[in-house]
mmCIF file of C-alpha atoms in Angstrom:
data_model
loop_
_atom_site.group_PDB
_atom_site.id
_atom_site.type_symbol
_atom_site.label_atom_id
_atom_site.label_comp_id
_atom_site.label_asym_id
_atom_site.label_seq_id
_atom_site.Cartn_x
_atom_site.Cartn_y
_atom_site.Cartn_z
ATOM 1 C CA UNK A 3 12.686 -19.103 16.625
ATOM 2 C CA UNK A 4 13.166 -22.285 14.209
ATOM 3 C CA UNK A 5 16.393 -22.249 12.750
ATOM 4 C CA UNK A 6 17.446 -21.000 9.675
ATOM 5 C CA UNK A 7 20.299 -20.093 7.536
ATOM 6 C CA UNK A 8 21.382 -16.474 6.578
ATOM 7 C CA UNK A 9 23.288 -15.707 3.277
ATOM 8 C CA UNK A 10 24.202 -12.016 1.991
ATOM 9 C CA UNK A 11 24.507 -11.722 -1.450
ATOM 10 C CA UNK A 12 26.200 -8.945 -3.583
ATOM 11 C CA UNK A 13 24.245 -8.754 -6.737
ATOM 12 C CA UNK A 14 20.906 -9.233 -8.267
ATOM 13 C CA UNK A 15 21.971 -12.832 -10.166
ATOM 14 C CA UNK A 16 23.193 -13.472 -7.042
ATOM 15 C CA UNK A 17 20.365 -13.364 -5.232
ATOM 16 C CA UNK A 18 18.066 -14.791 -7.325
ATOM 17 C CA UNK A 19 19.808 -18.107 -7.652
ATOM 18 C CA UNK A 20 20.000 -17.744 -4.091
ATOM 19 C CA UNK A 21 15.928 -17.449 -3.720
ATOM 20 C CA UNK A 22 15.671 -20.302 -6.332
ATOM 21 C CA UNK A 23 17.556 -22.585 -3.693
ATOM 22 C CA UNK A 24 14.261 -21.527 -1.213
ATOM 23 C CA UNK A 25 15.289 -18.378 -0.077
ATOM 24 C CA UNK A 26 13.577 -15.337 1.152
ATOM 25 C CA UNK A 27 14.564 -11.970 0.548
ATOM 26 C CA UNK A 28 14.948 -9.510 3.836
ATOM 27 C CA UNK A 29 15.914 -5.827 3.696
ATOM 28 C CA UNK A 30 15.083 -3.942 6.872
ATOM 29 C CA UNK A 31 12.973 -7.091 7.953
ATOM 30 C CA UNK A 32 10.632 -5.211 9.519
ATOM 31 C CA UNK A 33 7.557 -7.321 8.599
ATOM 32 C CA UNK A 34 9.294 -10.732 8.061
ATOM 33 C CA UNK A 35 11.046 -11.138 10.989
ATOM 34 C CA UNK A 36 7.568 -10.311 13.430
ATOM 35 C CA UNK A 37 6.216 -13.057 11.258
ATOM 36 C CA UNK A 38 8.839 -15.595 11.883
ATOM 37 C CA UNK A 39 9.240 -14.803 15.642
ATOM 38 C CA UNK A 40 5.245 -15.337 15.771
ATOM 39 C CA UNK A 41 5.891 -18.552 13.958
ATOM 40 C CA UNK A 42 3.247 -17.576 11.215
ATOM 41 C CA UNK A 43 6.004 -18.092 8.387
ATOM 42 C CA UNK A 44 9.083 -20.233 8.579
ATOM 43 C CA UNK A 45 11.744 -19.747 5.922
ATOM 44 C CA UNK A 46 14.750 -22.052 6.341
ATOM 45 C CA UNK A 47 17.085 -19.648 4.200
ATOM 46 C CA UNK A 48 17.158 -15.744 4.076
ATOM 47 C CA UNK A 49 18.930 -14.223 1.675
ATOM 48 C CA UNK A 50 20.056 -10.395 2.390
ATOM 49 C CA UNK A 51 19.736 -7.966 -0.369
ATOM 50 C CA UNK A 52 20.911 -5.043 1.028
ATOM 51 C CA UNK A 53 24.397 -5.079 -0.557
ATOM 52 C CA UNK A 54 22.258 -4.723 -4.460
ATOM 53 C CA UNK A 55 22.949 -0.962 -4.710
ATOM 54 C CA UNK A 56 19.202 -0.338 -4.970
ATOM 55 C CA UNK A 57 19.139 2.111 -2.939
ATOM 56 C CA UNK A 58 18.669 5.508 -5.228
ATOM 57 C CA UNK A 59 16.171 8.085 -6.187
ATOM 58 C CA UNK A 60 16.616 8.587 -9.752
ATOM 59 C CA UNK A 61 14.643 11.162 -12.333
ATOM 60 C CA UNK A 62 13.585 8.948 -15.317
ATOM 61 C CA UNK A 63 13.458 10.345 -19.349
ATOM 62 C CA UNK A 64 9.954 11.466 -19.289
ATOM 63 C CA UNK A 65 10.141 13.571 -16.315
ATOM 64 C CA UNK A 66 9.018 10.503 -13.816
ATOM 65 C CA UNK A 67 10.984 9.207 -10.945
ATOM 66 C CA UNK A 68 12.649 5.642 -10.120
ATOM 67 C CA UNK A 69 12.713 4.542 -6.460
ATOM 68 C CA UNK A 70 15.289 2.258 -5.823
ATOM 69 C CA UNK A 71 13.326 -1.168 -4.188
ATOM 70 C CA UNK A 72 15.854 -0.364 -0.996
ATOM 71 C CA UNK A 73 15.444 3.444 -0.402
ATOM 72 C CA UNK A 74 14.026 3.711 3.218
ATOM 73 C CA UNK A 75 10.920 5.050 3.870
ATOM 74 C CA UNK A 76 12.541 7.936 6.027
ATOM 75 C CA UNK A 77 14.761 9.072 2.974
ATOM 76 C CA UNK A 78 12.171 8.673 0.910
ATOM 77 C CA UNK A 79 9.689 10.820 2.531
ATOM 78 C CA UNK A 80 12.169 13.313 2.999
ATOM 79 C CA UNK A 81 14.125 13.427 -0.255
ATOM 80 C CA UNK A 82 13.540 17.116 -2.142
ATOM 81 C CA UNK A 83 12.231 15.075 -4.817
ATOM 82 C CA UNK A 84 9.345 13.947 -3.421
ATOM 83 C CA UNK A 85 8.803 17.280 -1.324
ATOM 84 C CA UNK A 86 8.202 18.754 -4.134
ATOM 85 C CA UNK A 87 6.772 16.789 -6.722
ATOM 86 C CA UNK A 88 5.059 14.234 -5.049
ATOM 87 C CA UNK A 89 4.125 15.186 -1.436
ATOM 88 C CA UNK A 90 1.364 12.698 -1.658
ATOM 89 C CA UNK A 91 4.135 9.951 -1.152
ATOM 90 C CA UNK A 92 5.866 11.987 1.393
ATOM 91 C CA UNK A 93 2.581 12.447 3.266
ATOM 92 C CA UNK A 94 1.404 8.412 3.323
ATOM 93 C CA UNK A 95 5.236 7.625 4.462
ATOM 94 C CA UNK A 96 4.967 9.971 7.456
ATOM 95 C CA UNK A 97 1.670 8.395 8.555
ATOM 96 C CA UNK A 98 2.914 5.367 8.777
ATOM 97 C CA UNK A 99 5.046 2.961 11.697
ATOM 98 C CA UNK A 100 7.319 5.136 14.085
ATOM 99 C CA UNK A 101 10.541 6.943 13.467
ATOM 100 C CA UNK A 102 12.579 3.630 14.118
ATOM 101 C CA UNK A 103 10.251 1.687 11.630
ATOM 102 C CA UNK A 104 10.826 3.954 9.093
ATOM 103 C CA UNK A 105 14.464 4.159 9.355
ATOM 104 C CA UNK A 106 14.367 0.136 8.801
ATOM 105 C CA UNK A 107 11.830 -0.532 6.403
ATOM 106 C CA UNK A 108 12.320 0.040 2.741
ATOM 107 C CA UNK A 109 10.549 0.730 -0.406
ATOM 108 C CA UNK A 110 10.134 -2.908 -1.694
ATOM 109 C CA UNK A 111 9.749 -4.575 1.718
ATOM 110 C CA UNK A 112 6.421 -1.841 2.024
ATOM 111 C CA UNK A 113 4.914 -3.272 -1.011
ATOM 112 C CA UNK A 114 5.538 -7.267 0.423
ATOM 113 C CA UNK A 115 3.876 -6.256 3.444
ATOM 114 C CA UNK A 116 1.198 -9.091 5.222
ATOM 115 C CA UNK A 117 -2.067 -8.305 6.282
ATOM 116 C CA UNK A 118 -2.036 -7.486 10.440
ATOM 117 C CA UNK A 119 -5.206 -9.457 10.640
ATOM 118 C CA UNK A 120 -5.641 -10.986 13.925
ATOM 119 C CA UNK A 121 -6.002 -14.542 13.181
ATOM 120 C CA UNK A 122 -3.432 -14.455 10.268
ATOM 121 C CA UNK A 123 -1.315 -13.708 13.628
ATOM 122 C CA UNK A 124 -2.654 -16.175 15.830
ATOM 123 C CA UNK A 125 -1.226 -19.719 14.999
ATOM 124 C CA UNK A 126 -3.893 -21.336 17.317
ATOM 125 C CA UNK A 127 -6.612 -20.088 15.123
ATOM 126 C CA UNK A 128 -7.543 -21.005 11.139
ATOM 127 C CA UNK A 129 -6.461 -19.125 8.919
ATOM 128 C CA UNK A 130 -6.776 -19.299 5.026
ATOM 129 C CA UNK A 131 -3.875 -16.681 4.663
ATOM 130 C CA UNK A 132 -1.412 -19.093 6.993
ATOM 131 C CA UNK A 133 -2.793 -22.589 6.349
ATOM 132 C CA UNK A 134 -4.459 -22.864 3.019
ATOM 133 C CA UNK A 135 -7.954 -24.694 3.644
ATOM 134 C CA UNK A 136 -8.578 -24.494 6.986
ATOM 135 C CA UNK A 137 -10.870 -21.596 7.203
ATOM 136 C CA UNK A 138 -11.254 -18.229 7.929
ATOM 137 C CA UNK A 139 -11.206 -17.263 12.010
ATOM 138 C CA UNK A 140 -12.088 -14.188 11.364
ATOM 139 C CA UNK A 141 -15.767 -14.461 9.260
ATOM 140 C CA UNK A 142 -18.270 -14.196 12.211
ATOM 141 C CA UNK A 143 -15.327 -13.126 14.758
ATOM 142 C CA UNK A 144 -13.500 -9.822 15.559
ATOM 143 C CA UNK A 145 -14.024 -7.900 12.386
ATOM 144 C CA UNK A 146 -13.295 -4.479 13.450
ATOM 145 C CA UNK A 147 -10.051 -3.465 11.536
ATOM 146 C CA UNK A 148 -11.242 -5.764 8.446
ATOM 147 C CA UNK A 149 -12.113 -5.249 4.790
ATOM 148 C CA UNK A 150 -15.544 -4.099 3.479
ATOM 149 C CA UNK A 151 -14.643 -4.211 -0.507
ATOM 150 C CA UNK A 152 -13.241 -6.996 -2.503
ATOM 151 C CA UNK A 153 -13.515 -9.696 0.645
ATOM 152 C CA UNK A 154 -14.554 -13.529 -0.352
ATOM 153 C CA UNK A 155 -15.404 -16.304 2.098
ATOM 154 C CA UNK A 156 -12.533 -17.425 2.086
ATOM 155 C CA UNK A 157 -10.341 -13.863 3.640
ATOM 156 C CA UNK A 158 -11.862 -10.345 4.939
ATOM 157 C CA UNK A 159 -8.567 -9.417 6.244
ATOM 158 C CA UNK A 160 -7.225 -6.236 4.742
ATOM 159 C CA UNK A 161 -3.608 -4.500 2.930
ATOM 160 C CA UNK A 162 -1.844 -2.570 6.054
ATOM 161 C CA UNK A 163 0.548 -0.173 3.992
ATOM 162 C CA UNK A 164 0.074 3.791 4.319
ATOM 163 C CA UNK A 165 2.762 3.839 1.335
ATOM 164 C CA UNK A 166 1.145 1.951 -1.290
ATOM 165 C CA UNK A 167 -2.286 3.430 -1.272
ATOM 166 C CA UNK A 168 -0.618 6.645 -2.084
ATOM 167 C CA UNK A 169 1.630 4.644 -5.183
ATOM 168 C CA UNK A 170 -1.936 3.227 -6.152
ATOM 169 C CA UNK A 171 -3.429 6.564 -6.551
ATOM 170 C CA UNK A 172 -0.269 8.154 -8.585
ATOM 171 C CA UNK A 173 -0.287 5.137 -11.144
ATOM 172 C CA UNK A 174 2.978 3.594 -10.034
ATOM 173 C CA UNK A 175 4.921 0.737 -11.695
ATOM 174 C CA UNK A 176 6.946 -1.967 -9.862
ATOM 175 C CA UNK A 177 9.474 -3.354 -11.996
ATOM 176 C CA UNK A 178 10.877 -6.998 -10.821
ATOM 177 C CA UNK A 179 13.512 -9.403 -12.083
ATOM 178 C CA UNK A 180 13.598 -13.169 -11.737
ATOM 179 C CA UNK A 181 14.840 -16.231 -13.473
ATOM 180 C CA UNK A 182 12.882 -15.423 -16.255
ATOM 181 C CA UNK A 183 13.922 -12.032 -16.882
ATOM 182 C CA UNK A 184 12.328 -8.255 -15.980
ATOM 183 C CA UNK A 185 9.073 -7.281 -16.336
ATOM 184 C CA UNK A 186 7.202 -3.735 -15.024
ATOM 185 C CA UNK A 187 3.698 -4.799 -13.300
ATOM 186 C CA UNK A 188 1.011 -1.826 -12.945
ATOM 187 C CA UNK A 189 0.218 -0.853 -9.618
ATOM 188 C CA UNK A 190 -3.484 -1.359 -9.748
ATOM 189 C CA UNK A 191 -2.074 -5.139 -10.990
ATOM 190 C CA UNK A 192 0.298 -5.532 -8.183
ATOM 191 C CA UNK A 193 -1.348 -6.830 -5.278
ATOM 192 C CA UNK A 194 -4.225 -9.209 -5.464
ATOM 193 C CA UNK A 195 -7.854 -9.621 -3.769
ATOM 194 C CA UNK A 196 -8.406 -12.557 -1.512
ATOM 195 C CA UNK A 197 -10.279 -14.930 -4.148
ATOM 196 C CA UNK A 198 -10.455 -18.594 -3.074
ATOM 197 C CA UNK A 199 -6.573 -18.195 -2.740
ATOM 198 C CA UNK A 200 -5.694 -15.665 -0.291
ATOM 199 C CA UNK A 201 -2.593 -17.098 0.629
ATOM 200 C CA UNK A 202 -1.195 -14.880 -2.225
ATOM 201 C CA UNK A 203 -0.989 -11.434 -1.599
ATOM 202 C CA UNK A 204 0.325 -10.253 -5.167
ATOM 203 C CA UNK A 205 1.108 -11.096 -8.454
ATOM 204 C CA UNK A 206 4.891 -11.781 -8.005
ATOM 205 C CA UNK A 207 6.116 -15.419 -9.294
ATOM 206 C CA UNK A 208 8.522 -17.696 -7.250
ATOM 207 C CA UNK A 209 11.832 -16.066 -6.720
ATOM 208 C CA UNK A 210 11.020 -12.842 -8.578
ATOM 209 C CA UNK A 211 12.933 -9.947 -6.592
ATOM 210 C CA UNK A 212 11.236 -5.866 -6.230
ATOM 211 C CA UNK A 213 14.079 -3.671 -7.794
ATOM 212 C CA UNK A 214 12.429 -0.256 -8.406
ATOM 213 C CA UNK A 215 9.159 1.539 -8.445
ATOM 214 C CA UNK A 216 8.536 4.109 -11.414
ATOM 215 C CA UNK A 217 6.082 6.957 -10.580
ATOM 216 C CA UNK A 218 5.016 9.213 -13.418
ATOM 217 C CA UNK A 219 5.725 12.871 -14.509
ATOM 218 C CA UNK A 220 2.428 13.670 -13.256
ATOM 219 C CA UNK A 221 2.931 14.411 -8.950
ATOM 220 C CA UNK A 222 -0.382 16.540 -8.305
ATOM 221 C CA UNK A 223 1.839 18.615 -6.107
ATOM 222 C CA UNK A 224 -0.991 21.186 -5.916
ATOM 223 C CA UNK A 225 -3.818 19.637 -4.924
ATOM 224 C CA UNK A 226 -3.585 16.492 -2.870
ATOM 225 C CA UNK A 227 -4.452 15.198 0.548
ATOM 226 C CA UNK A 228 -3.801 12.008 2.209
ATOM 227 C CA UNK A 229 -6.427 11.352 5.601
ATOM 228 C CA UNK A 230 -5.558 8.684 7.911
ATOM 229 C CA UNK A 231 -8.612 7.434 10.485
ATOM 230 C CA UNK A 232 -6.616 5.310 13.068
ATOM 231 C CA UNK A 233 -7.494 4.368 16.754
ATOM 232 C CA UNK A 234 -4.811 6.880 17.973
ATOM 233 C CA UNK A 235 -2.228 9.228 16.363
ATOM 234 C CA UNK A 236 1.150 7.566 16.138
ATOM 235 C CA UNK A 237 1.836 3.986 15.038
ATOM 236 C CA UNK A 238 -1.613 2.596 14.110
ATOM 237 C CA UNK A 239 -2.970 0.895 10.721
ATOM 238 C CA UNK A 240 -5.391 2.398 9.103
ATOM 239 C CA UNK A 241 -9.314 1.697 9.823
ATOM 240 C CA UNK A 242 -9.536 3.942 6.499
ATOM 241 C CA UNK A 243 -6.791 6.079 4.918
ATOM 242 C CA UNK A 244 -7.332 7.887 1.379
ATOM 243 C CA UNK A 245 -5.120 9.043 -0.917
ATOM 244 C CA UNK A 246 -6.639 11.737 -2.879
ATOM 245 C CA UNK A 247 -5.185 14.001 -5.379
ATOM 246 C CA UNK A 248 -6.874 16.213 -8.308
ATOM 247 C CA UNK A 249 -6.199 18.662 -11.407
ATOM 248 C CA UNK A 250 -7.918 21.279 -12.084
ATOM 249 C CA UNK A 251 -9.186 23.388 -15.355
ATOM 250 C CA UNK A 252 -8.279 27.491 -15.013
ATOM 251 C CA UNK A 253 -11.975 27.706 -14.653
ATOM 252 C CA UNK A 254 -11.936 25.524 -11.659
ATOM 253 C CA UNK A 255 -13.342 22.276 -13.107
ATOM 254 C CA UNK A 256 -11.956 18.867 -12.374
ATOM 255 C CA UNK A 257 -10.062 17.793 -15.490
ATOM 256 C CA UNK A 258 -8.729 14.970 -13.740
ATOM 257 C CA UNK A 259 -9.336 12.778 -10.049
ATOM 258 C CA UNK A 260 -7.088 10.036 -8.612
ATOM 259 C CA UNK A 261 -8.654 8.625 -5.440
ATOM 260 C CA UNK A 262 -7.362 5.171 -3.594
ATOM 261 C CA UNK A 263 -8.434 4.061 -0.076
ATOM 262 C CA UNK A 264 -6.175 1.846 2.767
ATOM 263 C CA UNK A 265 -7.622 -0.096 5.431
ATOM 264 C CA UNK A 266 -10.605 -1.515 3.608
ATOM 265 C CA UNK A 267 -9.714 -4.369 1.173
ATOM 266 C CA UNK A 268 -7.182 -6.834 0.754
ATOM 267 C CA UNK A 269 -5.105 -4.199 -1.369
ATOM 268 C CA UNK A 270 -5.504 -0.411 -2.169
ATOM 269 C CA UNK A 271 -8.713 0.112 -3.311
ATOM 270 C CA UNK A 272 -9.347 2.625 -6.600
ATOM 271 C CA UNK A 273 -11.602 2.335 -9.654
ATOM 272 C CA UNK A 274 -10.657 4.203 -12.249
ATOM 273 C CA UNK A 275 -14.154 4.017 -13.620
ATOM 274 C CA UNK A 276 -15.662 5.827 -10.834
ATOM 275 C CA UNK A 277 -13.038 8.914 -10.557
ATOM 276 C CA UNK A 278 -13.691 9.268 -14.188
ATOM 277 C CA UNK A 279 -17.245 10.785 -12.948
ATOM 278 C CA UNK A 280 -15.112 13.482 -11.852
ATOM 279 C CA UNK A 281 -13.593 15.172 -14.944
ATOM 280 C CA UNK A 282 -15.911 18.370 -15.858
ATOM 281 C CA UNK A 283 -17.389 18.612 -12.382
ATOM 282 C CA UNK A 284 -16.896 21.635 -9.858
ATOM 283 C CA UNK A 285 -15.333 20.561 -6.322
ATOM 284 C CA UNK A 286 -18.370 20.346 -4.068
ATOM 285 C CA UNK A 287 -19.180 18.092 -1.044
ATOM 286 C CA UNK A 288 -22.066 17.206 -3.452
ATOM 287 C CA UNK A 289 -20.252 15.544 -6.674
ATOM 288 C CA UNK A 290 -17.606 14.324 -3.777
ATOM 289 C CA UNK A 291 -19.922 12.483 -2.586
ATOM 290 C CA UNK A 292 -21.783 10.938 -5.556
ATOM 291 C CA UNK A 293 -18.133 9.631 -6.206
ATOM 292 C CA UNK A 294 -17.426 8.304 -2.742
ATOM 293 C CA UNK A 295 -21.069 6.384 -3.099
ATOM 294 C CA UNK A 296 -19.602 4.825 -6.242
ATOM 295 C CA UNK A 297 -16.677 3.975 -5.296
ATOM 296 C CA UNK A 298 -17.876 2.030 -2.453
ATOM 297 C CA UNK A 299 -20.351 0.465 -4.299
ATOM 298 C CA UNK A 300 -20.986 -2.908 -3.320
ATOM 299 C CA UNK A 301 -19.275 -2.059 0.511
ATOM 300 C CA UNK A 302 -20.260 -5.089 3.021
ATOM 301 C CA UNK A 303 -19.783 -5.044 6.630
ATOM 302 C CA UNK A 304 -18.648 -7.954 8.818
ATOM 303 C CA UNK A 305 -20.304 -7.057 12.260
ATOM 304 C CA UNK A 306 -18.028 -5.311 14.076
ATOM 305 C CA UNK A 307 -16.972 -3.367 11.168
ATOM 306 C CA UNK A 308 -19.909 -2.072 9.808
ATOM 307 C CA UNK A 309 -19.142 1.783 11.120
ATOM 308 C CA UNK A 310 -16.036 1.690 7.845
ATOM 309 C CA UNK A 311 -18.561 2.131 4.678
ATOM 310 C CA UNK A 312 -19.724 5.155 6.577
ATOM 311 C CA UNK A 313 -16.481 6.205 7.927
ATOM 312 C CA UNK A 314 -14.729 5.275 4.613
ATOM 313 C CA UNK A 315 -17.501 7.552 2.124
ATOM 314 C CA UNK A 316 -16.806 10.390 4.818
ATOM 315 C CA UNK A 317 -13.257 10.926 4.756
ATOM 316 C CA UNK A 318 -13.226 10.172 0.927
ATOM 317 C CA UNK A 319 -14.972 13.596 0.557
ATOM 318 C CA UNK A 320 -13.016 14.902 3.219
ATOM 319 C CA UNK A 321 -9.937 14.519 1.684
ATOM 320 C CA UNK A 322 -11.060 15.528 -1.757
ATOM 321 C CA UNK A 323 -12.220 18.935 -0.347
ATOM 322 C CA UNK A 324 -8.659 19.055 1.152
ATOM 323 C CA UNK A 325 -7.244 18.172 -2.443
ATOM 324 C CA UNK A 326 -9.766 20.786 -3.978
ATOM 325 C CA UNK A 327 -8.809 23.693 -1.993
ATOM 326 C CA UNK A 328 -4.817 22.685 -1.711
ATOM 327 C CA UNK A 329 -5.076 22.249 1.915
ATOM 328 C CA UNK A 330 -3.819 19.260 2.798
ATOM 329 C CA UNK A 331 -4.611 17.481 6.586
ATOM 330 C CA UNK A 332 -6.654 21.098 7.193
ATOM 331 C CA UNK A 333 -10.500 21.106 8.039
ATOM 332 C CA UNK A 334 -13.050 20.419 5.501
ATOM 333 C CA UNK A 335 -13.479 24.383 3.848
ATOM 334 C CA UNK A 336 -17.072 25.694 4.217
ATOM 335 C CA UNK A 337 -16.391 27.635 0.886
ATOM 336 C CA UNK A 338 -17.546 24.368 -0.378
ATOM 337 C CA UNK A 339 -19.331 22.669 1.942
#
C-alpha cells in the first residue's frame, strides 16, 4: 500500500475544494480501495464523503424519485419505494456483489465503478485503461468476459455494474456538482465508450462530485425483467445481463420498450432507435428477436468471446418475454413462444 493521506469532510464545498487539492472521493470504497491495494491506481489524498447527508430516497415534483449519491445498494434495493415502483432497480441491485458488498457500496460509488478486465488488473501487463499508450493486453489474449459492442483498438474491456444497466434502461439522470457549479448529465451520456482514450470511463470533469440520481415517474412496475448470465450464481459479473422493461396498449400491443444490456461494452448498452421498432408490435419471440438482431448490430467477437453475440441476442428475448408476460426471472412462456 503506498501511502496516502485521509481527510473527512462535512459538506459538499468542503469536499470539493478538498478534491481540487488532488483528492479522491471514497464512500464505501468498495472498488477504490481493491484498486489501490492492487496498485492499479494511486491517489495520495482521499477525501471521505460520507458525512454529506446524501444519503436519502426522496419523491421528486413530477412523481419521479431522487437517490441520494450515498444510499447503499442494500437500502436501496429494499426501500418500499423501489419495491413498488421500480423493481427493475431492486432486481439489478440484488444480482449484484454479496450481502457484505452491498451493505458497503453506495449509489454513486456503483456508477464510478472500473472495468474488472484482467489486464486493467494486472500491473505487469499493458494496459490502455492503467497506462495511457502502452497497449491493450487484452486484444488477441483472454477475451472471454470482454465487450462485443462499442470496443476500439485501443480497449475491449467492458462496464461491470448490475445497477446501472437497469438506471440506463429507466432513463436516469445523475446530477453532479463541482467548482463550476451543478449540472444533471443523461444516463445514456454518463459513461463513455473506449475511443482512443479509454482511460476515461465517463463524462465527469476534474473534481466534479455524484450527489443524486433522478429516475422518472415512469417505473414499468408491471412488466419488467432483469436476466443475469454469470459463470455461477452468487457474486459474479455479468457475461450478459439485460434490463428489460415494456408498456403495453389494452389490446396488448407494445406502446413502449426500454431494453439495456451489461457485460458487453464499455458501458450499458441501449439504442433507443432500435426499441423504437417495438411500439405497435405484439410480444412474440419473433419481433423480440428482430429487435435483439438490431440491437446487436455490428456485435464483434474477440476469440474467446465469440459465444456473447449469441448468448447476448438470446437472453435479450428471454427477458422481454419475461417483461411481456409480467413474469419476471420465470421461464420463457410457450404462450408466446
Amino acid at each position: 500500500m503506498n501511502p496516502f493521506r485521509y481527510e473527512r469532510v462535512q459538506n459538499i464545498d468542503e469536499a470539493l475544494q478538498a478534491a481540487g487539492q488532488g483528492g479522491r472521493f471514497i464512500a464505501g470504497g468498495t472498488n477504490l480501495l481493491d484498486l489501490m491495494k492492487e496498485n492499479v491506481e494511486r491517489p495520495g489524498r482521499l477525501v471521505d464523503i460520507n458525512r454529506l447527508g446524501l444519503d436519502q430516497v426522496e419523491p421528486l415534483p413530477d412523481g419521479g424519485l431522487r437517490i441520494g449519491a450515498l444510499v447503499r445498494n442494500a437500502d436501496l434495493a429494499s426501500h418500499p419505494w423501489i419495491l413498488e415502483r421500480y423493481p427493475l432497480l431492486g432486481c439489478a441491485l440484488m444480482a449484484g456483489a454479496s450481502p457484505q458488498l452491498r451493505n458497503m457500496a453506495t449509489t454513486g460509488g456503483n456508477l464510478m465503478q472500473r472495468s474488472r478486465c484482467y489486464y486493467f488488473y494486472d500491473t505487469a501487463t499493458r494496459c490502455n485503461k492503467r497506462a495511457p499508450g502502452s497497449g491493450c493486453g487484452a486484444v488477441g489474449g483472454c477475451t472471454r468476459i470482454h465487450a462485443i459492442l462499442g470496443a476500439s483498438e485501443h480497449c475491449i474491456a467492458v462496464h461491470p455494474s448490475d445497477m446501472c444497466v437497469a438506471m440506463a434502461a429507466l432513463d436516469a439522470t445523475v446530477n453532479v456538482a463541482g467548482a463550476r457549479g451543478r449540472r444533471s448529465i443523461p444516463f445514456q451520456e454518463f459513461h463513455r465508450l473506449p475511443g482512443d482514450t479509454p482511460q476515461y470511463d465517463n463524462t465527469l470533469r476534474e473534481g466534479e462530485l455524484i450527489t443524486s440520481v433522478d429516475l422518472p415517474a415512469q417505473g414499468f412496475a408491471s412488466r419488467y425483467s432483469y436476466l443475469k448470465i454469470r459463470d455461477r450464481l452468487s457474486y459474479a459479473f455479468a457475461l450478459v445481463s439485460v434490463a428489460a422493461a415494456l408498456r403495453l396498449e389494452d389490446d396488448g400491443s407494445i406502446a413502449e420498450a426500454r431494453v439495456a444490456l451489461g457485460g458487453v461494452a464499455h458501458k450499458p448498452w441501449r439504442l433507443p432507435e432500435a426499441e423504437r421498432m417495438l411500439a405497435g408490435e405484439t410480444p412474440s419471440v419473433r419481433s423480440f428477436t428482430r429487435f435483439a438482431d438490431a440491437l446487436l448490430e455490428g456485435a464483434t467477437g474477440q476469440g474467446d468471446n465469440e459465444f456473447k453475440i449469441e448468448l447476448a441476442c438470446r437472453a435479450t428475448v428471454r427477458a422481454l418475454t419475461q417483461a411481456a408476460n409480467g413474469t419476471p426471472q420465470s421461464q420463457v412462456d410457450k404462450r408466446i413462444a
